[in-house]
Amino acid sequence: MEQTYIEDVARHEGEEVTLRGWLYNKRSSGKLHFLQVRDGTGTIQCVVFKKEVDPEVFERASHLTQESSIEVRGTVRADERSPLGFELGVTAIELVGESTDYPISPKDHGVAFLLDNRHLWVRSSRQHAIMRIRSEVSHACRRYFDERGFVLFDSPILTPNACEGTTTLFETPYFDETAYLTQSGQLYLEAGALAFGKAYCFGPTFRAEKSKTRRHLMEFWMIEPEVAYMDLEADMDMAEDFVEYVVQRVVANRSAELAILERDVARLQKVKKPFPRIAYDEAIEMLHDKGFEIEWGADFGAEEETAISDAFDRPVLVHRYPAACKAFYMKNDPEDARLALCVDMLAPEGYGEIIGGGQREDDWQTLRDKIRHHGLPEEPFAWYLDLRRYGSVPHAGFGMGIERVVAWICGLHHVRETIPFPRMLDRLRP
Ligand code: 4AD
Ligand code: MG
């Protein structure tokens, strides 16, 4: 029998269809069962009326338990009271797989319990909304670069190179050597940019962050574009245009999901170019005015980032941080050698840094000295230095963390709900 998906029932009004899904919830009286059935594309109320079905169908419905998988046959009819606009008048039900003592009931559970049951929690309506938005964000990210002539240039996950410092590396034996799980595809992507002009990568990245915050995961997904002949200013233009595109696509395509999450969409609609741009020096002044005692030279923590972003109603680009608090590969500002030609984008509403990037050091000698200065081993970086020996050009790019962007767009307190199976300091399971 042909299966109809709940998202398509509107096209079958008045017809008899077969749905395949799971029992989400049930209400019963002596004569009626109201089954909430979900199939992943939506939820529909299925009405089993004692007078209209065989006694064994009514009996079967009365014993159905939460999350049992079922095949339901019935007639699609309009129902103004349901959010879907339709319900199903049931004629037959088959039990496919029973579910006994489903651990997640409609009542409230603590987050730790829900995370222990993440493999089941992802079936609930809020998690559905978040995962669909994540899927939309990922799709928008790819689409943006695909439509602008970038080549998808996948970077390796196992690497001998530390891109973002040596304190957050996950090590793994690699036959007779030691490999790390990649912290960022950037270094390899620079090779891609010098080969293709415009390249991007999109994949999981890993950081052994010994901090338990609402913004940090050990495994997160990053989209990273890299462009040859690009400077910091053009890099900021690209970051701004890209973020506007991604946010507005979600607003346009995922309004139902944003409504389930009760997100204030007006705030997202404000995410339009131009975004404010301030230099690190100005950010420090702002912080001093707000009573922070931060010294020039220090990187910003979560509190500082929130204080800065609170001054704006859209993301803010903070550029030219002190080189000493940033990664080895950054190019120094020719106007002030203490500064790096870098940029962080801070999301509004306290979501913190969503993008980090900038212009890369393109001079062989300077880069070799930086590698030494940062105490990094030279041998694994020989190939990376080569890029400065064979036709080096100014180039720039950035990385955007998908989970932080999804948390911001969805208005979530913590990044743990933005990825199907979060990896955190105290959580490797399920
Ligand atoms: O600022 P980061 O460390 O920049 C880089 O890795 C560059 N190599 C990227 C590039 O220029 N191609 O990280 C980029 C972004 C951050 O702005 C943040 O959104 C996210 O990655 N991020 C994390 N997200 C979740 N959990 C963590 N532990 C994260 N660390 C960084
Ligand atoms: Mg950063």
Coordinates of C-alpha atoms and ligand atoms in Angstrom, one line a residue:
M1 CA 0.0 0.0 0.0
E2 CA 1.3 3.4 -0.9
Q3 CA 2.6 5.6 1.9
T4 CA 1.5 9.2 2.3
Y5 CA 3.7 11.6 4.3
I6 CA 1.9 13.9 6.8
E7 CA 3.4 17.0 5.2
D8 CA 1.5 16.0 2.0
V9 CA -2.0 15.2 3.4
A10 CA -3.4 18.5 2.1
R11 CA -3.2 17.1 -1.4
H12 CA -5.3 14.1 -0.4
E13 CA -8.4 15.7 1.3
G14 CA -11.3 13.4 1.1
E15 CA -9.1 10.4 0.1
E16 CA -8.2 7.3 2.0
V17 CA -4.4 7.2 2.7
T18 CA -1.9 5.1 4.6
L19 CA 0.5 6.8 7.0
R20 CA 3.5 5.2 8.6
G21 CA 4.9 6.6 11.8
W22 CA 5.0 6.6 15.5
L23 CA 2.5 7.3 18.3
Y24 CA 3.4 10.6 19.8
N25 CA 0.6 11.0 22.2
K26 CA -2.9 9.6 22.9
R27 CA -6.2 10.7 24.5
S28 CA -9.1 8.4 25.0
S29 CA -12.7 8.3 26.0
G30 CA -15.1 5.4 26.0
K31 CA -16.0 6.0 22.4
L32 CA -13.0 7.7 20.9
H33 CA -9.3 7.6 20.7
F34 CA -7.3 10.6 19.6
L35 CA -3.9 9.5 18.4
Q36 CA -1.2 12.0 17.7
V37 CA 0.8 10.3 15.0
R38 CA 4.2 11.7 13.8
D39 CA 6.2 10.5 10.8
G40 CA 9.1 12.9 10.8
T41 CA 7.5 15.3 8.3
G42 CA 4.7 16.4 10.7
T43 CA 2.2 15.3 13.3
I44 CA -1.5 14.6 12.6
Q45 CA -4.4 13.8 14.8
C46 CA -6.0 10.4 14.0
V47 CA -9.5 9.9 15.3
V48 CA -10.6 6.3 16.0
F49 CA -14.4 6.3 16.5
K50 CA -15.8 3.2 18.0
K51 CA -18.9 3.2 15.8
E52 CA -16.8 3.5 12.6
V53 CA -14.2 0.8 13.0
D54 CA -14.1 -3.0 13.6
P55 CA -14.0 -3.8 17.3
E56 CA -10.5 -5.2 17.0
V57 CA -9.2 -2.0 15.5
F58 CA -10.7 0.0 18.4
E59 CA -9.2 -2.5 20.9
R60 CA -5.8 -2.3 19.2
A61 CA -5.9 1.5 19.5
S62 CA -6.7 1.4 23.1
H63 CA -3.5 -0.6 23.9
L64 CA -1.1 1.5 21.8
T65 CA 1.8 2.9 23.8
Q66 CA 3.9 6.1 23.3
E67 CA 6.4 5.8 20.4
S68 CA 5.0 2.4 19.1
S69 CA 5.5 2.3 15.4
I70 CA 2.2 2.0 13.5
E71 CA 0.6 2.0 10.1
V72 CA -2.6 3.9 10.0
R73 CA -5.2 3.9 7.3
G74 CA -7.9 6.5 7.1
T75 CA -9.6 9.4 5.3
V76 CA -8.1 12.9 5.3
R77 CA -10.6 15.5 6.4
A78 CA -10.3 19.2 7.0
D79 CA -10.0 20.2 10.7
E80 CA -9.8 23.9 11.4
R81 CA -8.8 23.4 15.0
S82 CA -5.6 21.5 14.3
P83 CA -2.4 23.4 13.3
L84 CA -2.1 21.2 10.3
G85 CA -5.6 22.0 9.1
F86 CA -6.4 18.3 8.7
E87 CA -7.1 15.1 10.7
L88 CA -7.4 11.5 9.8
G89 CA -10.7 9.5 10.3
V90 CA -9.2 6.1 11.0
T91 CA -10.4 2.9 9.3
A92 CA -7.5 0.5 10.1
I93 CA -4.3 0.3 12.3
E94 CA -1.4 -2.1 12.2
L95 CA 1.1 -2.3 15.0
V96 CA 4.6 -2.5 13.4
G97 CA 6.9 -2.3 16.5
E98 CA 5.8 -2.1 20.1
S99 CA 7.4 0.5 22.5
T100 CA 7.4 -0.4 26.2
D101 CA 8.0 2.1 29.0
Y102 CA 9.3 4.9 26.7
P103 CA 11.5 6.9 29.1
I104 CA 10.6 10.4 27.9
S105 CA 7.0 11.3 28.9
P106 CA 5.3 14.6 28.0
K107 CA 6.1 15.9 31.5
D108 CA 9.3 18.0 32.2
H109 CA 12.6 16.2 32.5
G110 CA 16.0 17.5 33.6
V111 CA 18.6 18.3 30.9
A112 CA 21.0 15.6 32.1
F113 CA 18.3 12.9 31.8
L114 CA 17.3 14.2 28.3
L115 CA 20.9 14.2 27.2
D116 CA 21.4 10.6 28.4
N117 CA 18.4 9.8 26.2
R118 CA 19.5 12.0 23.3
H119 CA 18.9 9.1 20.8
L120 CA 15.2 9.4 21.8
W121 CA 15.0 13.0 22.7
V122 CA 15.6 13.9 19.0
R123 CA 12.1 12.7 18.3
S124 CA 10.4 15.5 20.2
S125 CA 9.0 18.6 18.6
R126 CA 11.4 21.2 19.9
Q127 CA 14.4 19.1 18.9
H128 CA 12.8 18.6 15.5
A129 CA 12.5 22.4 15.0
I130 CA 16.2 22.9 16.1
M131 CA 17.5 20.1 13.8
R132 CA 15.5 21.4 10.8
I133 CA 17.0 24.8 11.4
R134 CA 20.5 23.3 11.7
S135 CA 19.9 21.5 8.4
E136 CA 18.7 24.8 6.8
V137 CA 21.8 26.6 8.1
S138 CA 24.1 24.0 6.7
H139 CA 22.4 24.0 3.4
A140 CA 22.4 27.8 3.2
C141 CA 26.2 27.8 4.0
R142 CA 27.0 25.5 1.1
R143 CA 24.6 27.2 -1.2
Y144 CA 26.2 30.6 -0.6
F145 CA 29.6 29.5 -1.6
D146 CA 28.5 27.1 -4.3
E147 CA 26.6 30.0 -6.0
R148 CA 29.7 32.2 -5.9
G149 CA 32.2 30.0 -7.7
F150 CA 33.9 28.5 -4.7
V151 CA 35.3 25.0 -4.9
L152 CA 34.5 22.6 -2.1
F153 CA 37.9 21.5 -0.9
D154 CA 37.6 19.0 1.9
S155 CA 40.4 19.2 4.4
P156 CA 41.7 16.2 6.3
I157 CA 40.5 15.3 9.8
L158 CA 43.7 13.6 10.8
T159 CA 46.7 16.0 10.7
P160 CA 50.1 16.5 12.2
N161 CA 49.5 20.3 12.3
A162 CA 48.3 22.4 15.2
C163 CA 46.3 25.2 13.7
E164 CA 44.8 26.9 16.7
G165 CA 47.4 26.4 19.5
T166 CA 48.7 23.3 21.2
T167 CA 46.6 23.4 24.3
T168 CA 43.3 22.0 22.8
L169 CA 44.6 19.2 20.7
F170 CA 43.1 15.7 20.6
E171 CA 45.9 13.3 20.0
T172 CA 45.6 9.9 18.5
P173 CA 48.2 7.2 17.6
Y174 CA 48.8 7.1 13.8
F175 CA 50.9 3.9 13.3
D176 CA 54.4 5.0 14.3
E177 CA 53.4 8.7 14.5
T178 CA 51.1 10.9 16.5
A179 CA 48.2 12.6 14.7
Y180 CA 45.8 15.2 15.9
L181 CA 42.1 15.6 15.1
T182 CA 41.8 18.8 13.1
Q183 CA 41.0 22.1 15.0
S184 CA 40.3 23.9 11.7
G185 CA 40.7 23.1 7.9
Q186 CA 42.2 26.5 7.3
L187 CA 45.9 25.6 6.7
Y188 CA 44.9 23.1 4.0
L189 CA 42.3 25.4 2.6
E190 CA 45.0 28.0 2.0
A191 CA 46.5 25.4 -0.4
G192 CA 43.0 25.2 -2.0
A193 CA 42.7 29.0 -2.4
L194 CA 46.1 29.2 -4.1
A195 CA 45.0 26.4 -6.4
F196 CA 41.4 27.5 -7.1
G197 CA 41.3 31.1 -6.1
K198 CA 38.2 30.6 -4.0
A199 CA 37.7 27.5 -1.9
Y200 CA 35.7 26.4 1.1
C201 CA 35.5 23.4 3.4
F202 CA 32.8 22.3 5.8
G203 CA 33.3 19.6 8.3
P204 CA 33.7 18.6 11.9
T205 CA 36.5 20.1 13.9
F206 CA 37.8 19.2 17.3
R207 CA 39.0 21.0 20.4
A208 CA 39.9 19.6 23.7
E209 CA 38.5 22.6 25.5
K210 CA 38.8 22.1 29.3
S211 CA 36.1 24.6 29.8
K212 CA 32.4 23.9 30.6
T213 CA 30.6 26.8 29.0
R214 CA 27.4 27.2 27.1
R215 CA 29.3 28.0 23.9
H216 CA 31.9 25.2 23.8
L217 CA 31.7 21.8 22.3
M218 CA 34.6 19.4 21.9
E219 CA 33.4 18.5 18.4
F220 CA 31.7 21.2 16.3
W221 CA 31.2 21.9 12.6
M222 CA 32.9 24.8 10.9
I223 CA 32.4 26.3 7.4
E224 CA 35.6 27.9 6.2
P225 CA 36.0 30.0 3.0
E226 CA 39.5 31.1 1.8
V227 CA 40.2 33.5 -1.0
A228 CA 43.4 34.4 -2.9
Y229 CA 44.1 38.1 -3.5
M230 CA 41.7 39.0 -0.6
D231 CA 42.5 41.5 2.1
L232 CA 41.0 42.0 5.6
E233 CA 38.5 44.6 4.4
A234 CA 37.1 42.3 1.7
D235 CA 37.1 39.4 4.1
M236 CA 34.9 41.4 6.5
D237 CA 32.6 42.3 3.5
M238 CA 32.3 38.6 2.7
A239 CA 31.6 37.6 6.3
E240 CA 28.9 40.2 6.7
D241 CA 27.2 39.3 3.4
F242 CA 27.3 35.6 4.2
V243 CA 25.8 35.9 7.7
E244 CA 23.0 38.1 6.4
Y245 CA 22.3 35.5 3.7
V246 CA 22.2 32.5 6.1
V247 CA 20.1 34.2 8.7
Q248 CA 17.6 35.6 6.2
R249 CA 17.2 32.2 4.5
V250 CA 16.3 30.6 7.8
V251 CA 13.8 33.4 8.5
A252 CA 12.3 32.9 5.0
N253 CA 12.2 29.1 5.0
R254 CA 11.8 28.1 8.6
S255 CA 9.2 30.3 10.1
A256 CA 7.1 27.4 11.5
E257 CA 10.2 26.0 13.4
L258 CA 11.1 29.5 14.7
A259 CA 7.5 29.8 16.0
I260 CA 7.7 26.4 17.8
L261 CA 10.9 27.8 19.5
E262 CA 9.1 31.1 20.3
R263 CA 11.9 33.0 18.7
D264 CA 11.5 36.7 18.4
V265 CA 11.9 36.9 14.6
A266 CA 12.0 40.7 14.5
R267 CA 15.5 40.5 16.0
L268 CA 16.6 38.2 13.2
Q269 CA 15.1 40.4 10.6
K270 CA 17.4 43.2 11.7
V271 CA 20.4 41.1 10.7
K272 CA 21.1 43.2 7.5
K273 CA 24.2 44.8 6.1
P274 CA 26.1 46.9 7.0
F275 CA 27.1 45.4 10.3
P276 CA 29.0 47.8 12.7
R277 CA 32.8 47.5 12.6
I278 CA 35.0 48.5 15.5
A279 CA 38.8 48.1 16.1
Y280 CA 40.0 46.2 19.1
D281 CA 41.2 49.5 20.6
E282 CA 37.7 50.9 20.4
A283 CA 36.3 47.8 22.0
I284 CA 38.7 48.1 24.9
E285 CA 37.5 51.7 25.3
M286 CA 33.9 50.6 25.4
L287 CA 34.7 48.0 28.0
H288 CA 36.5 50.5 30.2
D289 CA 33.5 52.8 29.9
K290 CA 31.4 49.9 31.1
G291 CA 33.6 49.4 34.1
F292 CA 35.7 46.4 32.9
E293 CA 39.3 46.3 34.1
I294 CA 40.6 44.5 31.1
E295 CA 44.1 45.5 30.0
W296 CA 45.2 46.2 26.5
G297 CA 46.6 43.0 24.9
A298 CA 44.2 40.5 26.5
D299 CA 41.7 38.5 24.4
F300 CA 38.0 38.9 25.2
G301 CA 36.2 36.3 27.3
A302 CA 32.4 35.6 27.2
E303 CA 31.6 38.5 29.5
E304 CA 33.5 41.0 27.5
E305 CA 32.1 39.7 24.2
T306 CA 28.5 40.1 25.6
A307 CA 29.2 43.6 26.8
I308 CA 30.5 44.6 23.4
S309 CA 27.7 43.0 21.4
D310 CA 25.0 44.4 23.7
A311 CA 25.7 47.8 22.2
F312 CA 24.4 46.7 18.8
D313 CA 21.2 45.2 17.4
R314 CA 23.1 43.1 14.8
P315 CA 26.4 41.3 14.7
V316 CA 29.5 43.4 15.2
L317 CA 32.9 42.9 13.5
V318 CA 35.8 43.5 15.9
H319 CA 39.0 43.8 13.9
R320 CA 42.8 44.2 14.6
Y321 CA 43.3 42.4 17.9
P322 CA 46.8 42.4 19.4
A323 CA 48.8 39.8 17.5
A324 CA 50.1 38.3 20.7
C325 CA 46.7 36.9 21.7
K326 CA 45.9 35.4 18.3
A327 CA 47.1 32.5 16.2
F328 CA 50.6 32.2 14.5
Y329 CA 49.3 32.5 10.9
M330 CA 47.9 36.0 11.1
K331 CA 49.4 38.8 9.1
N332 CA 50.5 41.8 11.1
D333 CA 49.0 45.2 10.4
P334 CA 51.5 47.2 8.3
E335 CA 50.3 50.3 10.0
D336 CA 50.9 49.0 13.5
A337 CA 53.0 45.8 13.9
R338 CA 51.5 45.1 17.4
L339 CA 48.2 44.3 15.7
A340 CA 47.0 41.4 13.6
L341 CA 44.9 41.8 10.5
C342 CA 42.1 39.7 12.0
V343 CA 38.4 39.8 12.7
D344 CA 35.9 38.2 15.0
M345 CA 32.2 38.5 14.5
L346 CA 30.2 38.7 17.7
A347 CA 26.5 37.8 17.5
P348 CA 24.0 39.9 19.3
E349 CA 22.0 38.8 22.4
G350 CA 25.1 37.5 24.2
Y351 CA 25.8 34.6 21.8
G352 CA 29.5 35.6 21.5
E353 CA 32.0 34.9 18.7
I354 CA 30.5 33.2 15.8
I355 CA 33.2 33.9 13.2
G356 CA 37.0 34.1 13.5
G357 CA 39.2 35.0 10.5
G358 CA 41.4 37.4 8.8
Q359 CA 44.3 38.0 6.4
R360 CA 47.1 35.4 6.5
E361 CA 50.8 36.0 6.7
D362 CA 52.1 35.6 3.1
D363 CA 55.8 36.2 3.6
W364 CA 57.9 33.0 3.9
Q365 CA 60.5 34.5 6.3
T366 CA 58.0 36.2 8.6
L367 CA 55.9 33.1 8.8
R368 CA 58.8 30.8 9.5
D369 CA 59.8 33.2 12.4
K370 CA 56.2 33.1 13.7
I371 CA 56.1 29.3 13.7
R372 CA 59.4 29.3 15.7
H373 CA 58.2 32.1 18.0
H374 CA 55.0 30.1 18.8
G375 CA 57.1 27.1 19.7
L376 CA 55.6 25.0 16.9
P377 CA 57.7 22.2 15.3
E378 CA 58.9 23.2 11.8
E379 CA 58.8 19.9 10.0
P380 CA 55.0 19.5 9.9
F381 CA 54.7 23.0 8.6
A382 CA 57.2 22.7 5.8
W383 CA 54.4 22.2 3.2
Y384 CA 52.5 25.2 4.6
L385 CA 55.6 27.4 4.3
D386 CA 56.0 26.1 0.7
L387 CA 52.8 28.0 -0.1
R388 CA 54.8 31.2 0.5
R389 CA 57.6 30.0 -1.8
Y390 CA 55.7 29.2 -4.9
G391 CA 53.6 32.2 -6.0
S392 CA 52.5 33.6 -2.6
V393 CA 49.7 36.2 -2.7
P394 CA 47.7 38.1 -0.1
H395 CA 44.8 35.9 1.0
A396 CA 42.2 35.8 3.7
G397 CA 39.3 33.8 5.0
F398 CA 37.3 32.9 8.0
G399 CA 35.6 30.1 9.9
M400 CA 32.1 30.1 11.2
G401 CA 31.0 27.7 13.9
I402 CA 27.6 26.1 13.0
E403 CA 26.4 25.3 16.5
R404 CA 26.9 28.8 17.8
V405 CA 25.0 30.2 14.9
V406 CA 22.2 27.7 15.3
A407 CA 22.0 28.5 19.1
W408 CA 21.7 32.2 18.2
I409 CA 19.2 31.8 15.5
C410 CA 17.0 29.5 17.6
G411 CA 17.5 31.6 20.7
L412 CA 18.8 28.7 22.8
H413 CA 20.6 29.0 26.1
H414 CA 23.3 26.4 25.3
V415 CA 24.9 24.9 22.2
R416 CA 24.3 21.3 23.4
E417 CA 20.9 21.1 21.7
T418 CA 22.2 22.4 18.3
I419 CA 23.9 19.2 17.2
P420 CA 22.4 15.7 17.2
F421 CA 24.9 14.2 19.6
P422 CA 26.9 16.8 21.5
R423 CA 30.4 16.1 22.7
M424 CA 31.2 18.0 25.9
L425 CA 33.7 17.9 28.7
D426 CA 31.6 15.5 30.8
R427 CA 29.7 13.8 27.9
L428 CA 30.8 11.3 25.3
R429 CA 27.6 9.2 25.3
P430 CA 25.3 8.4 23.6
Ligands
4AD1 O1 38.1 31.5 15.9 P1 38.4 30.1 15.6 O2 39.3 29.4 16.5 O3 39.1 30.3 14.1 C1 39.6 29.3 13.4 O4 39.6 28.1 13.7 C2 40.2 29.8 12.1 N1 41.3 28.8 11.7 C3 39.1 29.8 11.1 C4 39.5 30.3 9.7 O5 40.0 31.4 9.7 N2 39.4 29.6 8.7 O6 37.1 29.3 15.3 C5 36.1 29.7 14.4 C6 34.7 29.6 14.9 C7 34.5 30.5 16.2 O7 34.2 31.8 15.8 C8 33.3 29.8 16.8 O8 32.1 30.1 16.1 C9 33.6 28.3 16.5 O9 34.5 28.3 15.4 N3 34.2 27.6 17.6 C10 33.5 26.8 18.4 N4 32.2 26.4 18.4 C11 31.8 25.5 19.4 N5 32.7 25.0 20.3 C12 34.0 25.3 20.3 N6 34.8 24.8 21.2 C13 34.4 26.3 19.3 N7 35.6 26.8 19.1 C14 35.5 27.6 18.0
MG2 MG 38.3 32.8 17.6

